[in-house]
Amino acid sequence: MAEDNSIFIGAKPFMNYVTGVVMQFTTKGAESVVVKARGKFISRAVDVAEVAAKRFLDNAVSVRDIRIDSEEFENKEGRQVRVSTVEITLGKK
Amino acid sequence: MAEDNSIFIGAKPFMNYVTGVVMQFTTKGAESVVVKARGKFISRAVDVAEVAAKRFLDNAVSVRDIRIDSEEFENKEGRQVRVSTVEITLGKK
């Protein structure tokens, strides 16, 4: 799947992301879309995936795969920090 | 799998949950443990699963399955509210 079918969840208004996912499937004809998030935005990514798939694209799209992982990076203070990540793949049924 | 192998993530100190997961596998000899959460605690459930599996039980336990879903319920004001849920199954390799 092409990387441009990814939607990275952050602090923008919730419906921006839902609309983004829905439009990938409808306007752009994507076969699948990956909803990605890190840290505290993981809960939001699940919300986006659920609302997009169930309320807006009901019976046309479902969860194909969910992966969780961790990333280690150095914060501003030079400390090693671990952050969780999620990738939720939604696909046409 | 028995229901008592489930750990429900809430607002208690983070390490309580990690220890709970680790002890299910070590002291209680569980084959698998399901880490469950709703709403904003979903991010935390992913953190608990990642830290327990990778930092504390490395090479012995991995993610077997992740499911997301939605629950509808009536809030105090009588409004229908939707909340996302997650179930992360960790299992012995």
Short mmCIF file of N, CA and C in Angstrom, two decimals:
data_model
loop_
_atom_site.label_atom_id
_atom_site.label_comp_id
_atom_site.label_asym_id
_atom_site.label_seq_id
_atom_site.Cartn_x
_atom_site.Cartn_y
_atom_site.Cartn_z
N MET A 1 0.83 -1.20 0.00
CA MET A 1 0.00 0.00 0.00
C MET A 1 0.87 1.26 0.00
N ALA A 2 0.47 2.26 -0.74
CA ALA A 2 1.24 3.50 -0.84
C ALA A 2 1.20 4.27 0.48
N GLU A 3 2.29 4.89 0.83
CA GLU A 3 2.42 5.64 2.08
C GLU A 3 1.42 6.79 2.17
N ASP A 4 0.99 7.32 1.01
CA ASP A 4 0.09 8.48 1.03
C ASP A 4 -1.31 8.11 1.50
N ASN A 5 -1.58 6.82 1.71
CA ASN A 5 -2.86 6.44 2.30
C ASN A 5 -2.81 6.45 3.82
N SER A 6 -1.77 7.02 4.40
CA SER A 6 -1.67 7.11 5.86
C SER A 6 -2.23 8.43 6.36
N ILE A 7 -2.90 8.35 7.52
CA ILE A 7 -3.38 9.56 8.17
C ILE A 7 -2.79 9.57 9.57
N PHE A 8 -2.02 10.60 9.87
CA PHE A 8 -1.35 10.68 11.17
C PHE A 8 -2.18 11.54 12.12
N ILE A 9 -2.57 10.96 13.24
CA ILE A 9 -3.48 11.62 14.16
C ILE A 9 -2.73 12.52 15.14
N GLY A 10 -3.18 13.79 15.23
CA GLY A 10 -2.57 14.73 16.17
C GLY A 10 -3.65 15.55 16.86
N ALA A 11 -3.37 16.84 17.07
CA ALA A 11 -4.24 17.68 17.90
C ALA A 11 -5.26 18.50 17.12
N LYS A 12 -5.35 18.31 15.80
CA LYS A 12 -6.37 19.04 15.01
C LYS A 12 -7.77 18.59 15.43
N PRO A 13 -8.81 19.34 15.01
CA PRO A 13 -10.18 18.93 15.36
C PRO A 13 -10.47 17.50 14.89
N PHE A 14 -11.17 16.77 15.76
CA PHE A 14 -11.43 15.35 15.54
C PHE A 14 -11.99 15.04 14.16
N MET A 15 -12.98 15.84 13.72
CA MET A 15 -13.64 15.52 12.47
C MET A 15 -12.75 15.72 11.24
N ASN A 16 -11.70 16.53 11.38
CA ASN A 16 -10.73 16.65 10.27
C ASN A 16 -10.17 15.28 9.89
N TYR A 17 -9.85 14.50 10.93
CA TYR A 17 -9.24 13.19 10.68
C TYR A 17 -10.26 12.20 10.13
N VAL A 18 -11.47 12.25 10.70
CA VAL A 18 -12.52 11.34 10.21
C VAL A 18 -12.80 11.63 8.74
N THR A 19 -12.95 12.91 8.42
CA THR A 19 -13.20 13.31 7.03
C THR A 19 -12.03 12.87 6.14
N GLY A 20 -10.83 13.02 6.63
CA GLY A 20 -9.65 12.60 5.88
C GLY A 20 -9.69 11.13 5.53
N VAL A 21 -10.05 10.31 6.50
CA VAL A 21 -10.13 8.85 6.27
C VAL A 21 -11.25 8.55 5.28
N VAL A 22 -12.43 9.14 5.52
CA VAL A 22 -13.58 8.86 4.66
C VAL A 22 -13.28 9.25 3.22
N MET A 23 -12.65 10.42 3.04
CA MET A 23 -12.36 10.89 1.68
C MET A 23 -11.34 10.03 0.95
N GLN A 24 -10.41 9.47 1.69
CA GLN A 24 -9.46 8.54 1.05
C GLN A 24 -10.22 7.40 0.38
N PHE A 25 -11.24 6.90 1.05
CA PHE A 25 -12.00 5.77 0.50
C PHE A 25 -12.96 6.22 -0.59
N THR A 26 -13.64 7.35 -0.36
CA THR A 26 -14.70 7.77 -1.29
C THR A 26 -14.13 8.53 -2.48
N THR A 27 -13.56 9.71 -2.24
CA THR A 27 -13.08 10.55 -3.34
C THR A 27 -11.86 9.96 -4.04
N LYS A 28 -10.93 9.42 -3.23
CA LYS A 28 -9.67 8.95 -3.82
C LYS A 28 -9.67 7.47 -4.17
N GLY A 29 -10.73 6.78 -3.82
CA GLY A 29 -10.86 5.38 -4.21
C GLY A 29 -9.82 4.44 -3.61
N ALA A 30 -9.31 4.79 -2.42
CA ALA A 30 -8.30 3.93 -1.78
C ALA A 30 -8.89 2.57 -1.41
N GLU A 31 -8.06 1.54 -1.50
CA GLU A 31 -8.45 0.18 -1.07
C GLU A 31 -8.29 0.04 0.44
N SER A 32 -7.31 0.78 0.98
CA SER A 32 -7.06 0.72 2.43
C SER A 32 -6.44 2.03 2.89
N VAL A 33 -6.63 2.33 4.15
CA VAL A 33 -6.09 3.55 4.76
C VAL A 33 -5.48 3.16 6.11
N VAL A 34 -4.30 3.68 6.41
CA VAL A 34 -3.66 3.39 7.70
C VAL A 34 -3.76 4.62 8.60
N VAL A 35 -4.40 4.43 9.76
CA VAL A 35 -4.52 5.49 10.76
C VAL A 35 -3.39 5.29 11.77
N LYS A 36 -2.50 6.29 11.87
CA LYS A 36 -1.31 6.16 12.72
C LYS A 36 -1.32 7.17 13.85
N ALA A 37 -0.77 6.80 14.99
CA ALA A 37 -0.67 7.74 16.10
C ALA A 37 0.42 7.30 17.07
N ARG A 38 0.84 8.25 17.88
CA ARG A 38 1.84 7.99 18.92
C ARG A 38 1.32 8.50 20.26
N GLY A 39 1.79 7.88 21.34
CA GLY A 39 1.50 8.38 22.69
C GLY A 39 0.04 8.58 22.98
N LYS A 40 -0.26 9.77 23.56
CA LYS A 40 -1.63 10.03 24.01
C LYS A 40 -2.63 10.10 22.86
N PHE A 41 -2.16 10.23 21.62
CA PHE A 41 -3.07 10.32 20.49
C PHE A 41 -3.57 8.94 20.02
N ILE A 42 -3.07 7.88 20.66
CA ILE A 42 -3.49 6.53 20.28
C ILE A 42 -4.99 6.34 20.52
N SER A 43 -5.50 6.82 21.66
CA SER A 43 -6.93 6.70 21.95
C SER A 43 -7.75 7.38 20.85
N ARG A 44 -7.26 8.54 20.43
CA ARG A 44 -7.93 9.30 19.38
C ARG A 44 -7.91 8.57 18.04
N ALA A 45 -6.82 7.90 17.75
CA ALA A 45 -6.73 7.14 16.50
C ALA A 45 -7.78 6.04 16.47
N VAL A 46 -7.99 5.39 17.62
CA VAL A 46 -9.02 4.35 17.71
C VAL A 46 -10.40 4.97 17.49
N ASP A 47 -10.64 6.13 18.12
CA ASP A 47 -11.91 6.84 17.91
C ASP A 47 -12.12 7.17 16.42
N VAL A 48 -11.09 7.71 15.79
CA VAL A 48 -11.19 8.09 14.37
C VAL A 48 -11.51 6.85 13.52
N ALA A 49 -10.80 5.78 13.76
CA ALA A 49 -11.02 4.55 12.98
C ALA A 49 -12.44 4.02 13.19
N GLU A 50 -12.89 4.01 14.44
CA GLU A 50 -14.23 3.49 14.76
C GLU A 50 -15.33 4.35 14.14
N VAL A 51 -15.22 5.66 14.30
CA VAL A 51 -16.26 6.56 13.78
C VAL A 51 -16.26 6.54 12.25
N ALA A 52 -15.10 6.58 11.65
CA ALA A 52 -15.03 6.55 10.18
C ALA A 52 -15.60 5.25 9.64
N ALA A 53 -15.19 4.13 10.20
CA ALA A 53 -15.61 2.82 9.68
C ALA A 53 -17.07 2.54 9.98
N LYS A 54 -17.53 2.85 11.18
CA LYS A 54 -18.87 2.44 11.58
C LYS A 54 -19.94 3.48 11.29
N ARG A 55 -19.67 4.76 11.57
CA ARG A 55 -20.73 5.75 11.39
C ARG A 55 -20.78 6.26 9.95
N PHE A 56 -19.59 6.40 9.32
CA PHE A 56 -19.57 7.04 8.00
C PHE A 56 -19.44 6.06 6.83
N LEU A 57 -18.81 4.92 7.07
CA LEU A 57 -18.57 4.01 5.95
C LEU A 57 -19.14 2.62 6.26
N ASP A 58 -20.22 2.60 7.01
CA ASP A 58 -20.76 1.33 7.52
C ASP A 58 -20.94 0.29 6.43
N ASN A 59 -20.50 -0.90 6.75
CA ASN A 59 -20.62 -2.05 5.84
C ASN A 59 -19.73 -1.98 4.61
N ALA A 60 -18.95 -0.96 4.48
CA ALA A 60 -18.06 -0.88 3.32
C ALA A 60 -16.60 -1.04 3.75
N VAL A 61 -16.30 -0.69 4.98
CA VAL A 61 -14.91 -0.66 5.46
C VAL A 61 -14.84 -1.33 6.83
N SER A 62 -13.78 -2.09 7.08
CA SER A 62 -13.59 -2.68 8.41
C SER A 62 -12.11 -2.68 8.77
N VAL A 63 -11.84 -3.01 10.02
CA VAL A 63 -10.45 -3.06 10.50
C VAL A 63 -9.78 -4.32 9.95
N ARG A 64 -8.70 -4.12 9.23
CA ARG A 64 -7.95 -5.26 8.67
C ARG A 64 -6.82 -5.69 9.57
N ASP A 65 -6.19 -4.72 10.19
CA ASP A 65 -4.99 -5.05 10.98
C ASP A 65 -4.73 -3.93 11.97
N ILE A 66 -4.24 -4.31 13.15
CA ILE A 66 -3.81 -3.32 14.13
C ILE A 66 -2.45 -3.74 14.65
N ARG A 67 -1.51 -2.82 14.60
CA ARG A 67 -0.17 -3.10 15.14
C ARG A 67 0.19 -2.07 16.18
N ILE A 68 0.79 -2.54 17.27
CA ILE A 68 1.34 -1.60 18.24
C ILE A 68 2.84 -1.83 18.34
N ASP A 69 3.53 -0.76 18.67
CA ASP A 69 4.99 -0.85 18.76
C ASP A 69 5.48 0.25 19.71
N SER A 70 6.78 0.31 19.92
CA SER A 70 7.38 1.36 20.74
C SER A 70 8.49 2.03 19.95
N GLU A 71 8.66 3.32 20.17
CA GLU A 71 9.80 4.03 19.60
C GLU A 71 10.60 4.63 20.75
N GLU A 72 11.92 4.55 20.63
CA GLU A 72 12.77 5.19 21.63
C GLU A 72 13.37 6.43 20.99
N PHE A 73 13.36 7.53 21.71
CA PHE A 73 14.04 8.72 21.19
C PHE A 73 14.57 9.54 22.36
N GLU A 74 15.41 10.53 22.03
CA GLU A 74 16.02 11.37 23.06
C GLU A 74 15.21 12.66 23.18
N ASN A 75 14.76 12.98 24.38
CA ASN A 75 13.99 14.22 24.54
C ASN A 75 14.92 15.43 24.68
N LYS A 76 14.32 16.61 24.85
CA LYS A 76 15.10 17.86 24.89
C LYS A 76 16.16 17.84 26.00
N GLU A 77 15.85 17.14 27.09
CA GLU A 77 16.80 17.08 28.21
C GLU A 77 17.86 15.99 28.02
N GLY A 78 17.86 15.34 26.85
CA GLY A 78 18.86 14.32 26.56
C GLY A 78 18.56 12.96 27.18
N ARG A 79 17.34 12.80 27.70
CA ARG A 79 16.97 11.50 28.29
C ARG A 79 16.33 10.59 27.25
N GLN A 80 16.59 9.28 27.36
CA GLN A 80 15.93 8.29 26.49
C GLN A 80 14.47 8.18 26.90
N VAL A 81 13.57 8.35 25.95
CA VAL A 81 12.15 8.25 26.23
C VAL A 81 11.54 7.19 25.31
N ARG A 82 10.58 6.43 25.87
CA ARG A 82 9.88 5.43 25.09
C ARG A 82 8.48 5.93 24.81
N VAL A 83 8.03 5.81 23.58
CA VAL A 83 6.65 6.17 23.26
C VAL A 83 6.01 5.04 22.46
N SER A 84 4.75 4.75 22.80
CA SER A 84 4.02 3.71 22.07
C SER A 84 3.46 4.26 20.77
N THR A 85 3.31 3.39 19.80
CA THR A 85 2.72 3.77 18.51
C THR A 85 1.64 2.76 18.12
N VAL A 86 0.73 3.23 17.27
CA VAL A 86 -0.29 2.32 16.75
C VAL A 86 -0.47 2.56 15.26
N GLU A 87 -0.78 1.50 14.53
CA GLU A 87 -1.14 1.60 13.12
C GLU A 87 -2.38 0.75 12.90
N ILE A 88 -3.49 1.42 12.58
CA ILE A 88 -4.75 0.73 12.35
C ILE A 88 -5.04 0.74 10.85
N THR A 89 -5.07 -0.41 10.22
CA THR A 89 -5.36 -0.47 8.79
C THR A 89 -6.83 -0.76 8.57
N LEU A 90 -7.50 0.19 7.92
CA LEU A 90 -8.89 0.01 7.52
C LEU A 90 -8.90 -0.38 6.05
N GLY A 91 -9.77 -1.33 5.69
CA GLY A 91 -9.82 -1.75 4.29
C GLY A 91 -11.23 -1.97 3.81
N LYS A 92 -11.42 -1.82 2.49
CA LYS A 92 -12.72 -2.12 1.91
C LYS A 92 -13.00 -3.59 2.07
N LYS A 93 -14.24 -3.92 2.40
CA LYS A 93 -14.62 -5.32 2.60
C LYS A 93 -14.66 -6.05 1.26
N MET B 1 -9.96 -18.63 26.76
CA MET B 1 -9.18 -18.11 27.88
C MET B 1 -10.10 -17.62 29.00
N ALA B 2 -9.74 -17.87 30.21
CA ALA B 2 -10.57 -17.46 31.35
C ALA B 2 -10.60 -15.95 31.48
N GLU B 3 -11.73 -15.43 31.91
CA GLU B 3 -11.93 -13.97 32.05
C GLU B 3 -10.98 -13.37 33.09
N ASP B 4 -10.57 -14.18 34.10
CA ASP B 4 -9.73 -13.64 35.17
C ASP B 4 -8.32 -13.31 34.68
N ASN B 5 -8.02 -13.65 33.42
CA ASN B 5 -6.74 -13.23 32.88
C ASN B 5 -6.82 -11.85 32.23
N SER B 6 -7.91 -11.13 32.49
CA SER B 6 -8.07 -9.79 31.94
C SER B 6 -7.60 -8.73 32.93
N ILE B 7 -6.96 -7.70 32.41
CA ILE B 7 -6.56 -6.57 33.24
C ILE B 7 -7.19 -5.33 32.64
N PHE B 8 -8.02 -4.66 33.44
CA PHE B 8 -8.73 -3.49 32.94
C PHE B 8 -7.98 -2.22 33.35
N ILE B 9 -7.59 -1.42 32.35
CA ILE B 9 -6.73 -0.26 32.60
C ILE B 9 -7.56 0.98 32.97
N GLY B 10 -7.18 1.61 34.09
CA GLY B 10 -7.85 2.83 34.54
C GLY B 10 -6.83 3.84 35.02
N ALA B 11 -7.18 4.55 36.10
CA ALA B 11 -6.39 5.70 36.54
C ALA B 11 -5.39 5.39 37.65
N LYS B 12 -5.25 4.11 38.02
CA LYS B 12 -4.26 3.76 39.04
C LYS B 12 -2.85 4.00 38.52
N PRO B 13 -1.83 3.99 39.41
CA PRO B 13 -0.45 4.20 38.94
C PRO B 13 -0.07 3.20 37.86
N PHE B 14 0.61 3.71 36.84
CA PHE B 14 0.96 2.93 35.66
C PHE B 14 1.58 1.57 35.98
N MET B 15 2.54 1.56 36.91
CA MET B 15 3.27 0.32 37.18
C MET B 15 2.40 -0.74 37.85
N ASN B 16 1.31 -0.34 38.50
CA ASN B 16 0.37 -1.34 39.04
C ASN B 16 -0.10 -2.29 37.93
N TYR B 17 -0.43 -1.68 36.79
CA TYR B 17 -0.96 -2.49 35.68
C TYR B 17 0.12 -3.35 35.05
N VAL B 18 1.31 -2.76 34.90
CA VAL B 18 2.41 -3.52 34.31
C VAL B 18 2.73 -4.72 35.20
N THR B 19 2.82 -4.48 36.51
CA THR B 19 3.10 -5.56 37.45
C THR B 19 1.99 -6.61 37.39
N GLY B 20 0.75 -6.15 37.28
CA GLY B 20 -0.38 -7.07 37.17
C GLY B 20 -0.25 -8.00 35.98
N VAL B 21 0.12 -7.45 34.84
CA VAL B 21 0.28 -8.26 33.62
C VAL B 21 1.45 -9.23 33.80
N VAL B 22 2.56 -8.71 34.28
CA VAL B 22 3.76 -9.54 34.41
C VAL B 22 3.49 -10.70 35.37
N MET B 23 2.82 -10.39 36.48
CA MET B 23 2.56 -11.45 37.47
C MET B 23 1.59 -12.52 36.96
N GLN B 24 0.65 -12.14 36.11
CA GLN B 24 -0.23 -13.15 35.51
C GLN B 24 0.61 -14.20 34.80
N PHE B 25 1.63 -13.75 34.08
CA PHE B 25 2.47 -14.69 33.33
C PHE B 25 3.45 -15.43 34.23
N THR B 26 4.05 -14.72 35.18
CA THR B 26 5.12 -15.34 35.97
C THR B 26 4.56 -16.14 37.15
N THR B 27 3.92 -15.46 38.10
CA THR B 27 3.44 -16.13 39.31
C THR B 27 2.27 -17.07 39.02
N LYS B 28 1.32 -16.61 38.17
CA LYS B 28 0.12 -17.40 37.96
C LYS B 28 0.19 -18.33 36.75
N GLY B 29 1.29 -18.27 36.03
CA GLY B 29 1.49 -19.19 34.91
C GLY B 29 0.49 -19.08 33.78
N ALA B 30 -0.08 -17.88 33.58
CA ALA B 30 -1.05 -17.71 32.49
C ALA B 30 -0.40 -17.90 31.13
N GLU B 31 -1.17 -18.47 30.19
CA GLU B 31 -0.73 -18.62 28.81
C GLU B 31 -0.92 -17.32 28.03
N SER B 32 -1.95 -16.57 28.44
CA SER B 32 -2.25 -15.30 27.77
C SER B 32 -2.96 -14.36 28.74
N VAL B 33 -2.83 -13.08 28.49
CA VAL B 33 -3.45 -12.04 29.31
C VAL B 33 -4.07 -11.01 28.37
N VAL B 34 -5.29 -10.58 28.68
CA VAL B 34 -5.95 -9.56 27.86
C VAL B 34 -5.95 -8.23 28.59
N VAL B 35 -5.34 -7.23 27.96
CA VAL B 35 -5.30 -5.88 28.51
C VAL B 35 -6.44 -5.10 27.86
N LYS B 36 -7.40 -4.64 28.70
CA LYS B 36 -8.59 -3.98 28.19
C LYS B 36 -8.66 -2.53 28.64
N ALA B 37 -9.23 -1.67 27.80
CA ALA B 37 -9.42 -0.27 28.18
C ALA B 37 -10.51 0.36 27.34
N ARG B 38 -11.01 1.49 27.85
CA ARG B 38 -12.01 2.27 27.14
C ARG B 38 -11.57 3.73 27.07
N GLY B 39 -12.01 4.41 26.01
CA GLY B 39 -11.82 5.86 25.91
C GLY B 39 -10.37 6.29 26.03
N LYS B 40 -10.14 7.30 26.86
CA LYS B 40 -8.80 7.89 26.97
C LYS B 40 -7.78 6.93 27.54
N PHE B 41 -8.22 5.83 28.17
CA PHE B 41 -7.27 4.88 28.75
C PHE B 41 -6.69 3.90 27.72
N ILE B 42 -7.16 4.02 26.48
CA ILE B 42 -6.66 3.13 25.43
C ILE B 42 -5.16 3.35 25.20
N SER B 43 -4.72 4.60 25.18
CA SER B 43 -3.28 4.89 24.99
C SER B 43 -2.47 4.22 26.10
N ARG B 44 -3.01 4.28 27.30
CA ARG B 44 -2.36 3.69 28.46
C ARG B 44 -2.29 2.17 28.37
N ALA B 45 -3.34 1.57 27.84
CA ALA B 45 -3.36 0.12 27.67
C ALA B 45 -2.25 -0.32 26.71
N VAL B 46 -2.05 0.47 25.66
CA VAL B 46 -0.97 0.15 24.71
C VAL B 46 0.38 0.29 25.41
N ASP B 47 0.55 1.35 26.21
CA ASP B 47 1.79 1.52 26.98
C ASP B 47 2.03 0.34 27.91
N VAL B 48 1.00 -0.07 28.63
CA VAL B 48 1.12 -1.20 29.57
C VAL B 48 1.53 -2.47 28.82
N ALA B 49 0.87 -2.73 27.71
CA ALA B 49 1.17 -3.94 26.93
C ALA B 49 2.61 -3.91 26.41
N GLU B 50 3.02 -2.75 25.89
CA GLU B 50 4.36 -2.62 25.33
C GLU B 50 5.44 -2.76 26.41
N VAL B 51 5.25 -2.07 27.53
CA VAL B 51 6.26 -2.11 28.60
C VAL B 51 6.32 -3.51 29.22
N ALA B 52 5.16 -4.11 29.45
CA ALA B 52 5.15 -5.46 30.05
C ALA B 52 5.82 -6.46 29.11
N ALA B 53 5.43 -6.43 27.84
CA ALA B 53 5.94 -7.43 26.90
C ALA B 53 7.41 -7.22 26.56
N LYS B 54 7.80 -5.95 26.34
CA LYS B 54 9.16 -5.71 25.85
C LYS B 54 10.18 -5.48 26.94
N ARG B 55 9.82 -4.71 27.99
CA ARG B 55 10.83 -4.40 29.00
C ARG B 55 10.91 -5.49 30.07
N PHE B 56 9.74 -6.06 30.43
CA PHE B 56 9.74 -6.99 31.56
C PHE B 56 9.71 -8.47 31.17
N LEU B 57 9.12 -8.76 30.01
CA LEU B 57 8.96 -10.17 29.64
C LEU B 57 9.59 -10.44 28.28
N ASP B 58 10.64 -9.71 27.99
CA ASP B 58 11.23 -9.75 26.65
C ASP B 58 11.51 -11.19 26.18
N ASN B 59 11.11 -11.43 24.94
CA ASN B 59 11.33 -12.72 24.27
C ASN B 59 10.47 -13.85 24.81
N ALA B 60 9.61 -13.57 25.78
CA ALA B 60 8.75 -14.63 26.29
C ALA B 60 7.30 -14.38 25.93
N VAL B 61 6.94 -13.14 25.73
CA VAL B 61 5.55 -12.77 25.50
C VAL B 61 5.47 -11.80 24.31
N SER B 62 4.44 -11.94 23.49
CA SER B 62 4.24 -11.00 22.39
C SER B 62 2.75 -10.74 22.18
N VAL B 63 2.45 -9.75 21.35
CA VAL B 63 1.06 -9.41 21.06
C VAL B 63 0.48 -10.48 20.13
N ARG B 64 -0.62 -11.10 20.57
CA ARG B 64 -1.27 -12.12 19.76
C ARG B 64 -2.41 -11.56 18.94
N ASP B 65 -3.12 -10.61 19.54
CA ASP B 65 -4.32 -10.09 18.87
C ASP B 65 -4.67 -8.73 19.46
N ILE B 66 -5.17 -7.85 18.62
CA ILE B 66 -5.68 -6.55 19.10
C ILE B 66 -7.04 -6.33 18.45
N ARG B 67 -8.02 -6.04 19.26
CA ARG B 67 -9.35 -5.73 18.74
C ARG B 67 -9.79 -4.37 19.23
N ILE B 68 -10.40 -3.61 18.33
CA ILE B 68 -11.03 -2.36 18.75
C ILE B 68 -12.51 -2.44 18.47
N ASP B 69 -13.28 -1.73 19.26
CA ASP B 69 -14.73 -1.75 19.10
C ASP B 69 -15.30 -0.45 19.69
N SER B 70 -16.61 -0.30 19.62
CA SER B 70 -17.29 0.85 20.21
C SER B 70 -18.40 0.36 21.10
N GLU B 71 -18.63 1.10 22.18
CA GLU B 71 -19.80 0.82 23.04
C GLU B 71 -20.66 2.08 23.07
N GLU B 72 -21.96 1.89 23.00
CA GLU B 72 -22.88 3.02 23.13
C GLU B 72 -23.52 2.94 24.50
N PHE B 73 -23.61 4.04 25.20
CA PHE B 73 -24.33 4.04 26.48
C PHE B 73 -24.93 5.41 26.72
N GLU B 74 -25.80 5.49 27.73
CA GLU B 74 -26.47 6.74 28.04
C GLU B 74 -25.72 7.42 29.18
N ASN B 75 -25.34 8.68 29.00
CA ASN B 75 -24.62 9.37 30.07
C ASN B 75 -25.59 9.97 31.09
N LYS B 76 -25.04 10.63 32.10
CA LYS B 76 -25.87 11.17 33.20
C LYS B 76 -26.97 12.10 32.70
N GLU B 77 -26.68 12.82 31.61
CA GLU B 77 -27.67 13.76 31.06
C GLU B 77 -28.67 13.07 30.12
N GLY B 78 -28.59 11.75 30.03
CA GLY B 78 -29.53 11.02 29.18
C GLY B 78 -29.19 11.03 27.70
N ARG B 79 -27.98 11.48 27.36
CA ARG B 79 -27.57 11.49 25.95
C ARG B 79 -26.87 10.19 25.57
N GLN B 80 -27.06 9.74 24.32
CA GLN B 80 -26.34 8.57 23.81
C GLN B 80 -24.88 8.97 23.58
N VAL B 81 -23.97 8.21 24.15
CA VAL B 81 -22.55 8.50 24.00
C VAL B 81 -21.86 7.26 23.44
N ARG B 82 -20.89 7.50 22.56
CA ARG B 82 -20.11 6.40 21.99
C ARG B 82 -18.72 6.42 22.61
N VAL B 83 -18.23 5.26 23.02
CA VAL B 83 -16.86 5.20 23.53
C VAL B 83 -16.14 4.03 22.86
N SER B 84 -14.88 4.27 22.50
CA SER B 84 -14.09 3.21 21.88
C SER B 84 -13.52 2.29 22.94
N THR B 85 -13.30 1.04 22.56
CA THR B 85 -12.69 0.06 23.47
C THR B 85 -11.53 -0.66 22.76
N VAL B 86 -10.63 -1.18 23.56
CA VAL B 86 -9.54 -1.98 22.99
C VAL B 86 -9.32 -3.23 23.84
N GLU B 87 -8.95 -4.31 23.20
CA GLU B 87 -8.54 -5.54 23.89
C GLU B 87 -7.25 -6.03 23.25
N ILE B 88 -6.19 -6.00 24.03
CA ILE B 88 -4.89 -6.43 23.53
C ILE B 88 -4.55 -7.76 24.19
N THR B 89 -4.46 -8.81 23.40
CA THR B 89 -4.11 -10.12 23.95
C THR B 89 -2.62 -10.36 23.84
N LEU B 90 -1.97 -10.53 25.00
CA LEU B 90 -0.55 -10.89 25.05
C LEU B 90 -0.48 -12.38 25.31
N GLY B 91 0.43 -13.05 24.62
CA GLY B 91 0.55 -14.49 24.82
C GLY B 91 1.98 -14.95 24.87
N LYS B 92 2.19 -16.08 25.57
CA LYS B 92 3.52 -16.68 25.59
C LYS B 92 3.88 -17.14 24.19
N LYS B 93 5.11 -16.90 23.79
CA LYS B 93 5.56 -17.29 22.44
C LYS B 93 5.73 -18.80 22.35
#
